[in-house]
Amino acid sequence: MAVLFSGLSSRRSDSSSDTTPTERRLSDLSNKSLHTYHEPNQKAPRRWVTSFKSSLNPTIVGKKKARRNRVLVVVLILLALGGIAVLVWFSLVLTLIDRLTPTVPSNGLQRIVKTWKGPADSVAALSPWPEDFSLGITPVQCHSHNDYWRSVPLYEAIAAGCTGVEADIWLEGSDLLVGHAKRSLSSDRTLKSLYIDPLITILSNLNTNSSANSSVGVFDFDPTTSLTLLIDIKTDGDATKTLVRGPVTVVGTGNTVFDLVVAEEDRYVFFDAPLNDLAQNSTYTLENSYYASVSLKKAVGVVWPWGPTDNQKQAMQKIISAASERGLLSRFWNIPSWPVSLRMRLWRFLVDSGVGMLNVDDVVEATRWNWDWCIVAGLVLC
């Protein structure tokens, strides 16, 4: 038996040795086809790579599933690229905001704005007197519309450089209360506490060393600039008293009675003339009026989001010229605030057309921002 097995073993060995090189090569390739082939120095791919490739191979997972997997891969790649694009865009926007945001000057006004809590602080915040009260502020011909709505009435407007502020007043007993509607009135928000007393205190401190014949205004940059206090009378004009004596230009609007303004011998109170009636009415002159105002909608009609028409532009320019010829400061109120692009176009057009006072709700955007950079890539920065 041993001899027999030995013979069989010998024959197998002989049979193996009789295999030709070509046959052995084909055998090796056949064996390797059962496994992933790699070069001698190449690392084997990770299992997940092999699995991923297999999921896209229609011969392994089927045509329908392979097609679905390929679509899913494309979608994921697009989402990843979109996410990267959004992150890059967002980073650029943050950089632009940081670069374009105007610097805020450090002065007494800014400190008052930060610490102001209520009407009682309007005068209390001025003691001790800040010597750098309006340092670094450039006065701008803009009107702080409905100024009393601001977090800090009067001071925010002056801090931004606006040369005009507006207060709506109601006669309640012997007090002139400030508010847009009667239901919003409160006993501590009076014309005296929010505007008259602080302005008197400010001007008194600024003019301590001034001669009797020369008084300075609230802006250190240009002491000759006058601050206009526009008083919009909401109650009966004959009953409401608006006697404000001091080195501030006071303008009466709303229910202000023109005849009472004209009756003043010493001109401390001026009238807000109807801007759209100047061409047909010679009553309003530099002797009795200071502003000449009208609602933009009343003057030229509805301005659509894509901007004013040529006819509307010509109408605005004609009205502005009429006020300028009288020596009055033209002012359009009710300027659309949205869309922002429309507001910026209107601001630019009015300023370029020589409007006397730009009526604004956003005083910082109007005075400190570069209007050309307020909207970047469809994003409102200011």
Short mmCIF file of C-alpha atoms in Angstrom, two decimals, residues 33-34 192 249 344 351 372:
data_model
loop_
_atom_site.label_atom_id
_atom_site.label_comp_id
_atom_site.label_asym_id
_atom_site.label_seq_id
_atom_site.Cartn_x
_atom_site.Cartn_y
_atom_site.Cartn_z
CA SER A 33 -9.66 37.06 -10.57
CA LEU A 34 -11.38 35.80 -7.49
CA LYS A 192 -39.78 120.75 28.31
CA THR A 249 -34.52 127.81 15.28
CA MET A 344 -31.34 104.88 -1.04
CA VAL A 351 -29.58 115.30 -2.15
CA ASP A 372 -23.07 103.20 -2.32
#
